[in-house]
Amino acid sequence: MARKEELARKWERTLDYLFNQRPAFEREGASGYKPGLDTSIALDKAYHEPHRRYRTIHIAGTNGKGSTAHLLAACLQQCGYRVGLFTSPHLVDFRERIRVNGKKISRNFVMKWVAGYHKKNLDHLQPSFFELVSTMAFDYFAWRNVNVAVIETGLGGRLDSSNIITPDLSIITNIGLEHQQFLGNTVEQIAMEKAGIIKHGVPVVIGHAEGSVREVFENEAKRLYSEIIFSQDNPQVTKANYSNGMLRLETASYGTIDCELTGSYQIENANTVLVALNTLEQLNYRIQTPAVKDAFAHVIEYTGLMGRWMKLGTKPLTICDSAHNPSGMQEVLKQIKREKFDKLHMVLGFMADKDVETMLNILPKSANFYFTQAGNSRSMKVETLQKLAAKIGYSGERYDHVGEALEAARSQAGENDLVYVGGSMYVLAELLKTLGYGDQGDI
């Protein structure tokens, strides 16, 4: 018991160092954002360039990159590869960010790695949280001898610390307005930042792009002699409906696929993944149809993905989703319209640096609102949110914690109502932790 308690304290000290001693955008916003690759390259060299010891696939985009990464990792895993998966942010457990074949990195490895980092005397580099964790992930994947790692960018692409890799394939899901203070004020400027993951001679799959955004990608791919494949031009998904609680997809190359991720916005993500798989097959990856079908049907089980149109309860139907920008919220509202319910109850909290006013303006006036906040310095204070909503014409009670807001919404909802929780990944994270999701697991 004493040893277990000591390990628990050591784990907390390790997390404290990672989260509180290293500047982190997720916690601090602009002051925790550190663009540029110099530090990442220096760290990578200090660890003997671990990312060069396995193949990689790089994913950027405004929305859907997490779902796309998890679906693709599940498919490759079921096709027989040992697959590393690096995503952000985590919802409940830090270790969600770094997985091999769906299993989270062990606490022992994280603690030993951080202790070893201190011994290397690298703090003069002043790495950010994400730079340090990216290096940890690359090193862990090398230690676990993965065949391929699916790497999701943190913010943007061109200057993201993950962009030191040269992948077999780059994927950009879509483009919308987000993080304008870092990436640019227009979709074209943001697209150019995301296009920074396109590498010389490396094919790139684009999930969805139109007009001037498409031109940005075409011009950058042409400049770098990279084959560019627009998923929307030759769609793999030809038809989609719902069957037995699954999203049923009719596809051009893989027959009928049942997908465990049921949000309607997953149709586009699924199409992107299937086009990417066909491209990987041309790059001599072995892709097997039964394995792909199995992966889509069990992606949550195989990868631990949470927070994507995730059912938390019934009577009333209770759903949470990680949409946190205007384009993502638009997709969620499309899904809500497809559901059958009497009354909509929305539990909402946002980060203050997001375009909250635009998101509020598109919400249905007929819903009942419950305003809340995450315990994060970037979070919009619930009092501010309530006032902003009132200015637009929405009224609702405020709650200091998302658990209290959900309890209030469920108590006021009828059995045939729909309760939705969203607005921020961090609101979801606190809710899922409160509800007991994401067990810490092994040491």
Coordinates of C-alpha atoms in Angstrom, one line a residue:
M1 CA 0.0 0.0 0.0
A2 CA 2.8 2.4 0.9
R3 CA 4.5 1.8 -2.5
K4 CA 1.2 2.4 -4.3
E5 CA 0.7 5.6 -2.5
E6 CA 4.2 6.8 -3.3
L7 CA 3.7 5.9 -7.0
A8 CA 0.5 7.9 -6.9
R9 CA 2.3 10.9 -5.4
K10 CA 5.1 10.6 -8.0
W11 CA 2.5 10.5 -10.8
E12 CA 0.9 13.7 -9.5
R13 CA 4.3 15.4 -9.3
T14 CA 5.0 14.4 -12.9
L15 CA 1.6 15.7 -14.1
D16 CA 2.2 18.9 -12.1
Y17 CA 5.5 19.4 -13.9
L18 CA 4.0 18.8 -17.3
F19 CA 0.9 20.9 -16.8
N20 CA 2.0 23.6 -14.4
Q21 CA 5.7 24.1 -15.1
R22 CA 5.6 24.1 -18.9
P23 CA 3.6 26.7 -20.7
A24 CA 0.5 25.1 -22.2
F25 CA -1.8 26.7 -24.7
E26 CA -4.7 24.5 -23.5
R27 CA -4.5 26.0 -20.1
E28 CA -3.1 29.5 -20.7
G29 CA -4.1 30.4 -24.2
A30 CA -1.9 32.8 -26.1
S31 CA 0.9 32.9 -23.5
G32 CA 1.2 29.1 -23.8
Y33 CA 1.4 29.1 -27.6
K34 CA 4.9 28.7 -28.9
P35 CA 5.0 28.6 -32.7
G36 CA 8.1 27.4 -34.6
L37 CA 10.0 24.2 -34.9
D38 CA 13.5 25.0 -33.5
T39 CA 12.8 23.7 -30.0
S40 CA 11.1 20.6 -31.4
I41 CA 14.0 19.9 -33.6
A42 CA 16.5 20.4 -30.8
L43 CA 14.5 18.0 -28.5
D44 CA 14.2 15.5 -31.3
K45 CA 18.0 15.4 -31.8
A46 CA 18.5 15.0 -28.1
Y47 CA 16.4 11.8 -28.3
H48 CA 18.2 10.6 -31.5
E49 CA 15.3 11.5 -33.8
P50 CA 12.9 8.7 -32.8
H51 CA 10.3 9.6 -35.3
R52 CA 12.6 8.4 -38.1
R53 CA 12.3 4.8 -36.8
Y54 CA 8.8 4.2 -38.1
R55 CA 6.3 5.3 -40.7
T56 CA 4.0 8.2 -40.0
I57 CA 0.7 9.7 -41.2
H58 CA 0.0 13.4 -40.4
I59 CA -3.4 14.8 -39.9
A60 CA -4.5 18.5 -39.7
G61 CA -7.8 20.3 -40.1
T62 CA -10.3 22.5 -38.4
N63 CA -12.9 19.8 -37.4
G64 CA -12.9 16.0 -37.6
K65 CA -9.1 15.4 -37.3
G66 CA -9.5 13.5 -34.0
S67 CA -12.2 11.2 -35.3
T68 CA -10.3 10.7 -38.6
A69 CA -7.1 9.9 -36.7
H70 CA -8.9 7.3 -34.5
L71 CA -10.7 5.7 -37.4
L72 CA -7.5 5.4 -39.4
A73 CA -5.5 4.1 -36.5
A74 CA -8.2 1.4 -35.8
C75 CA -8.2 0.4 -39.4
L76 CA -4.4 0.0 -39.6
Q77 CA -4.4 -1.8 -36.3
Q78 CA -6.9 -4.3 -37.5
C79 CA -4.9 -4.7 -40.7
G80 CA -2.1 -6.1 -38.6
Y81 CA 0.1 -3.1 -37.9
R82 CA 1.4 -2.0 -34.6
V83 CA 0.0 1.6 -34.5
G84 CA 1.0 4.6 -32.5
L85 CA -1.7 7.3 -32.1
F86 CA -0.9 10.8 -30.9
T87 CA -3.9 13.2 -30.4
S88 CA -4.9 16.2 -28.3
P89 CA -6.3 17.3 -26.0
H90 CA -7.2 14.5 -23.6
L91 CA -10.6 14.5 -22.0
V92 CA -10.0 12.7 -18.6
D93 CA -6.6 11.1 -18.5
F94 CA -3.4 12.6 -19.8
R95 CA -2.4 9.2 -21.2
E96 CA -5.3 9.3 -23.7
R97 CA -3.0 11.4 -25.9
I98 CA -0.4 8.6 -26.6
R99 CA -1.6 5.1 -27.4
V100 CA -0.2 2.0 -29.1
N101 CA -2.9 -0.3 -30.6
G102 CA -5.4 1.5 -28.5
K103 CA -3.7 1.1 -25.1
K104 CA -2.7 4.2 -23.3
I105 CA 0.9 4.9 -22.5
S106 CA 1.8 3.6 -19.0
R107 CA 2.2 6.0 -16.1
N108 CA 5.6 4.3 -15.4
F109 CA 6.9 5.3 -18.8
V110 CA 5.7 8.9 -18.4
M111 CA 7.3 9.2 -15.0
K112 CA 10.6 7.7 -16.1
W113 CA 10.7 9.7 -19.3
V114 CA 10.2 13.0 -17.4
A115 CA 12.8 12.0 -14.9
G116 CA 15.2 11.2 -17.7
Y117 CA 14.4 14.5 -19.4
H118 CA 15.5 16.3 -16.2
K119 CA 18.8 14.4 -16.3
K120 CA 19.5 15.5 -19.9
N121 CA 19.5 19.1 -18.7
L122 CA 17.4 20.3 -21.5
D123 CA 15.4 22.9 -19.7
H124 CA 17.4 25.7 -21.3
L125 CA 15.4 25.0 -24.4
Q126 CA 12.3 26.1 -22.5
P127 CA 9.9 23.7 -24.3
S128 CA 6.2 24.2 -24.2
F129 CA 3.9 21.5 -22.8
F130 CA 3.0 20.4 -26.4
E131 CA 6.7 20.3 -27.6
L132 CA 7.7 18.2 -24.6
V133 CA 4.7 15.8 -25.0
S134 CA 5.2 15.5 -28.7
T135 CA 8.8 14.4 -28.1
M136 CA 7.7 12.0 -25.5
A137 CA 5.1 10.4 -27.9
F138 CA 7.7 10.1 -30.7
D139 CA 10.2 8.5 -28.3
Y140 CA 7.5 6.1 -26.8
F141 CA 6.5 4.9 -30.3
A142 CA 10.1 4.1 -31.1
W143 CA 10.5 2.3 -27.8
R144 CA 7.3 0.3 -28.5
N145 CA 8.6 -0.5 -32.0
V146 CA 5.5 0.6 -33.8
N147 CA 5.2 0.1 -37.6
V148 CA 3.3 3.3 -38.2
A149 CA 2.2 6.3 -36.1
V150 CA -0.9 8.4 -36.8
I151 CA 0.0 11.9 -35.7
E152 CA -2.6 14.7 -35.1
T153 CA -1.5 18.3 -35.2
G154 CA -2.1 20.3 -32.1
L155 CA -2.8 23.8 -33.5
G156 CA -2.4 24.8 -37.2
G157 CA 0.1 22.8 -39.1
R158 CA 3.1 24.7 -40.5
L159 CA 4.5 25.7 -37.1
D160 CA 3.0 22.9 -35.1
S161 CA 5.6 21.0 -33.1
S162 CA 4.5 17.7 -34.7
N163 CA 5.5 19.1 -38.1
I164 CA 9.1 17.8 -37.9
I165 CA 8.0 14.5 -39.4
T166 CA 8.0 13.5 -43.0
P167 CA 5.0 11.2 -43.3
D168 CA 3.9 8.7 -45.9
L169 CA 0.6 10.6 -46.2
S170 CA -0.7 14.0 -45.1
I171 CA -4.4 14.4 -44.5
I172 CA -6.3 17.8 -44.0
T173 CA -9.9 17.2 -43.1
N174 CA -11.5 20.6 -43.7
I175 CA -11.0 24.3 -43.0
G176 CA -13.1 26.8 -40.9
L177 CA -12.4 29.9 -38.9
E178 CA -10.5 29.0 -35.7
H179 CA -7.7 30.4 -33.6
Q180 CA -7.6 33.5 -35.8
Q181 CA -5.2 35.2 -33.4
F182 CA -2.6 32.6 -34.4
L183 CA -3.5 31.2 -37.8
G184 CA -5.0 34.2 -39.7
N185 CA -8.3 36.0 -40.1
T186 CA -9.4 34.4 -43.3
V187 CA -10.1 30.8 -44.3
E188 CA -7.4 31.2 -46.9
Q189 CA -4.8 32.2 -44.4
I190 CA -5.8 29.3 -42.1
A191 CA -5.7 26.9 -45.0
M192 CA -2.1 28.0 -45.8
E193 CA -1.1 27.2 -42.2
K194 CA -2.8 23.8 -42.4
A195 CA -1.1 23.2 -45.8
G196 CA 2.2 23.5 -44.0
I197 CA 2.0 19.7 -43.3
I198 CA 2.2 19.0 -47.0
K199 CA 5.7 17.7 -47.7
H200 CA 7.7 17.5 -50.9
G201 CA 6.6 14.5 -52.9
V202 CA 4.3 13.2 -50.2
P203 CA 0.6 12.7 -51.3
V204 CA -2.0 14.6 -49.4
V205 CA -5.7 13.8 -49.0
I206 CA -8.1 16.7 -48.5
G207 CA -11.4 15.9 -46.8
H208 CA -13.4 18.8 -48.0
A209 CA -12.4 22.1 -49.6
E210 CA -14.0 24.5 -52.0
G211 CA -13.3 27.7 -53.9
S212 CA -10.3 29.7 -52.7
V213 CA -9.4 27.2 -50.0
R214 CA -9.2 24.5 -52.6
E215 CA -6.9 26.7 -54.6
V216 CA -4.6 27.2 -51.6
F217 CA -4.1 23.4 -51.3
E218 CA -3.8 22.9 -55.1
N219 CA -1.1 25.6 -55.3
E220 CA 0.9 24.3 -52.4
A221 CA 0.7 20.7 -53.6
K222 CA 1.8 21.8 -57.0
R223 CA 4.7 23.7 -55.5
L224 CA 5.9 20.7 -53.6
Y225 CA 5.3 18.1 -56.4
S226 CA 2.8 16.3 -54.1
E227 CA -0.1 14.3 -55.5
I228 CA -3.4 15.9 -54.1
I229 CA -6.6 13.8 -53.7
F230 CA -9.8 15.6 -52.9
S231 CA -12.1 13.1 -51.2
Q232 CA -15.2 14.9 -52.4
D233 CA -14.3 14.4 -56.0
N234 CA -14.3 10.6 -55.9
P235 CA -16.4 9.8 -52.8
Q236 CA -16.0 6.4 -51.2
V237 CA -19.3 6.8 -49.2
T238 CA -22.1 6.7 -51.7
K239 CA -25.1 6.5 -49.3
A240 CA -25.6 6.8 -45.5
N241 CA -28.4 6.0 -43.1
Y242 CA -28.9 4.7 -39.6
S243 CA -29.4 1.1 -38.6
N244 CA -29.5 -0.6 -35.2
G245 CA -27.8 2.3 -33.5
M246 CA -25.0 2.4 -36.1
L247 CA -24.2 4.8 -39.0
R248 CA -24.5 2.5 -42.0
L249 CA -22.4 3.5 -45.0
E250 CA -22.6 2.1 -48.5
T251 CA -19.2 2.5 -50.0
A252 CA -17.6 2.2 -53.4
S253 CA -14.6 -0.1 -52.4
Y254 CA -15.6 -1.7 -49.1
G255 CA -19.2 -2.6 -49.5
T256 CA -21.5 -1.9 -46.5
I257 CA -19.8 -0.5 -43.4
D258 CA -21.4 0.0 -40.0
C259 CA -19.7 2.8 -38.1
E260 CA -19.7 3.1 -34.3
L261 CA -19.4 6.9 -34.6
T262 CA -23.0 8.0 -35.3
G263 CA -22.9 11.8 -35.7
S264 CA -23.9 12.8 -39.2
Y265 CA -20.7 14.8 -39.5
Q266 CA -18.9 11.4 -39.3
I267 CA -20.0 10.7 -42.9
E268 CA -17.4 13.2 -44.2
N269 CA -14.7 11.9 -41.8
A270 CA -15.4 8.3 -42.8
N271 CA -15.2 9.2 -46.5
T272 CA -11.8 10.9 -45.8
V273 CA -10.5 7.8 -44.0
L274 CA -11.6 5.5 -46.8
V275 CA -10.0 7.6 -49.5
A276 CA -6.9 7.8 -47.3
L277 CA -6.9 4.0 -47.0
N278 CA -7.1 3.6 -50.8
T279 CA -4.1 6.0 -51.1
L280 CA -2.1 4.0 -48.5
E281 CA -2.8 0.8 -50.4
Q282 CA -1.2 2.4 -53.4
L283 CA 1.8 3.1 -51.1
N284 CA 2.0 -0.7 -50.5
Y285 CA 0.2 -0.7 -47.1
R286 CA -1.8 -3.9 -46.8
I287 CA -5.4 -2.9 -46.4
Q288 CA -8.0 -5.6 -46.0
T289 CA -11.7 -5.0 -46.3
P290 CA -12.9 -7.3 -43.4
A291 CA -10.4 -5.5 -41.1
V292 CA -11.6 -2.0 -42.2
K293 CA -15.3 -3.1 -41.5
D294 CA -14.3 -4.4 -38.1
A295 CA -12.4 -1.2 -37.2
F296 CA -15.3 1.1 -38.1
A297 CA -17.7 -1.1 -36.1
H298 CA -15.5 -1.1 -33.0
V299 CA -13.5 2.1 -33.2
I300 CA -14.4 3.3 -29.7
E301 CA -13.4 -0.1 -28.2
Y302 CA -10.2 -0.3 -30.2
T303 CA -9.0 3.3 -29.7
G304 CA -10.8 4.7 -26.6
L305 CA -12.3 7.6 -28.5
M306 CA -14.7 9.7 -26.4
G307 CA -16.8 12.8 -26.8
R308 CA -18.1 12.5 -30.4
W309 CA -21.9 12.4 -30.4
M310 CA -21.5 10.3 -27.2
K311 CA -24.6 8.9 -25.5
L312 CA -24.5 9.5 -21.8
G313 CA -28.0 8.3 -21.0
T314 CA -31.6 7.7 -22.0
K315 CA -35.0 9.0 -20.9
P316 CA -34.1 11.7 -21.5
L317 CA -31.6 11.0 -24.3
T318 CA -28.4 12.7 -23.2
I319 CA -25.7 13.4 -25.7
C320 CA -22.3 15.2 -25.4
D321 CA -20.1 16.3 -28.3
S322 CA -16.7 18.0 -28.6
A323 CA -17.7 20.6 -31.2
H324 CA -16.1 23.9 -30.1
N325 CA -16.2 26.3 -33.1
P326 CA -18.9 27.7 -35.4
S327 CA -18.5 25.1 -38.2
G328 CA -18.4 22.2 -35.7
M329 CA -21.5 23.6 -34.0
Q330 CA -23.3 23.8 -37.3
E331 CA -22.7 20.1 -37.9
V332 CA -24.0 19.3 -34.4
L333 CA -27.2 21.3 -35.0
K334 CA -27.7 19.3 -38.2
Q335 CA -27.5 16.1 -36.2
I336 CA -29.8 17.4 -33.5
K337 CA -32.4 18.1 -36.3
R338 CA -32.3 14.5 -37.3
E339 CA -33.2 13.3 -33.8
K340 CA -36.7 12.8 -32.6
F341 CA -37.5 14.6 -29.3
D342 CA -40.1 16.8 -27.7
K343 CA -37.9 19.6 -26.1
L344 CA -34.2 20.4 -26.5
H345 CA -32.1 21.3 -23.4
M346 CA -28.6 22.6 -24.0
V347 CA -25.9 22.6 -21.4
L348 CA -23.2 24.9 -22.7
G349 CA -19.8 26.3 -21.7
F350 CA -17.1 27.8 -23.9
M351 CA -13.5 28.9 -24.0
A352 CA -13.2 32.7 -23.9
D353 CA -10.9 32.8 -26.9
K354 CA -13.4 31.1 -29.2
D355 CA -16.0 32.8 -31.4
V356 CA -18.7 32.3 -28.8
E357 CA -21.1 35.0 -30.1
T358 CA -21.3 33.3 -33.5
M359 CA -21.9 29.9 -31.9
L360 CA -24.7 31.3 -29.7
N361 CA -26.3 33.1 -32.7
I362 CA -26.9 29.9 -34.5
L363 CA -28.5 28.0 -31.6
P364 CA -32.3 27.2 -31.7
K365 CA -34.3 29.8 -29.9
S366 CA -36.8 27.2 -28.7
A367 CA -34.2 25.3 -26.5
N368 CA -33.8 25.6 -22.8
F369 CA -30.3 26.7 -21.8
Y370 CA -28.1 25.9 -18.9
F371 CA -24.9 27.9 -18.8
T372 CA -21.7 26.6 -17.2
Q373 CA -17.9 26.8 -17.3
A374 CA -14.8 24.7 -17.1
G375 CA -12.3 25.1 -14.3
N376 CA -9.7 26.5 -16.8
S377 CA -8.2 30.0 -17.0
R378 CA -9.2 30.1 -20.7
S379 CA -12.8 29.3 -19.9
M380 CA -15.4 32.0 -20.4
K381 CA -16.8 32.9 -17.0
V382 CA -20.4 31.6 -16.7
E383 CA -21.6 35.1 -15.7
T384 CA -20.1 36.5 -18.9
L385 CA -21.6 33.8 -21.0
Q386 CA -25.0 34.3 -19.4
K387 CA -24.9 38.1 -20.1
L388 CA -23.7 37.5 -23.7
A389 CA -26.5 35.0 -24.3
A390 CA -29.0 37.5 -22.8
K391 CA -27.8 40.2 -25.2
I392 CA -28.6 37.9 -28.1
G393 CA -32.0 36.9 -26.7
Y394 CA -31.4 33.6 -24.8
S395 CA -32.1 33.2 -21.2
G396 CA -30.9 30.4 -18.9
E397 CA -29.7 29.7 -15.4
R398 CA -26.0 29.5 -14.6
Y399 CA -24.1 26.7 -12.9
D400 CA -20.5 26.8 -11.6
H401 CA -19.9 23.2 -12.6
V402 CA -21.0 21.2 -15.6
G403 CA -22.2 18.3 -13.4
E404 CA -24.7 20.6 -11.7
A405 CA -25.9 22.0 -15.0
L406 CA -26.4 18.5 -16.4
E407 CA -28.3 17.4 -13.3
A408 CA -30.6 20.5 -13.6
A409 CA -31.2 19.8 -17.3
R410 CA -32.0 16.2 -16.7
S411 CA -34.3 16.9 -13.8
Q412 CA -36.3 19.5 -15.9
A413 CA -36.4 17.4 -19.0
G414 CA -39.2 14.9 -19.9
E415 CA -38.5 11.3 -20.9
N416 CA -38.8 12.1 -24.6
D417 CA -36.6 15.3 -24.5
L418 CA -33.0 15.6 -25.7
V419 CA -30.3 17.0 -23.4
Y420 CA -27.1 18.1 -25.2
V421 CA -23.8 19.0 -23.5
G422 CA -21.1 20.8 -25.4
G423 CA -19.3 24.0 -26.4
S424 CA -15.9 23.0 -25.2
M425 CA -13.6 20.0 -25.0
Y426 CA -12.8 21.1 -21.5
V427 CA -16.4 21.2 -20.4
L428 CA -16.7 17.7 -21.7
A429 CA -13.6 16.6 -19.9
E430 CA -14.8 17.8 -16.5
L431 CA -18.2 16.1 -17.1
L432 CA -16.8 12.8 -18.2
K433 CA -14.4 12.8 -15.2
T434 CA -17.4 13.6 -12.9
L435 CA -19.3 10.7 -14.4
G436 CA -16.4 8.3 -13.9
Y437 CA -15.2 7.8 -17.5
G438 CA -11.6 7.3 -18.3
D439 CA -10.3 5.1 -15.5
Q440 CA -6.6 5.8 -14.8
G441 CA -5.8 2.1 -15.2
D442 CA -2.4 0.5 -14.8
I443 CA 0.7 2.0 -13.3

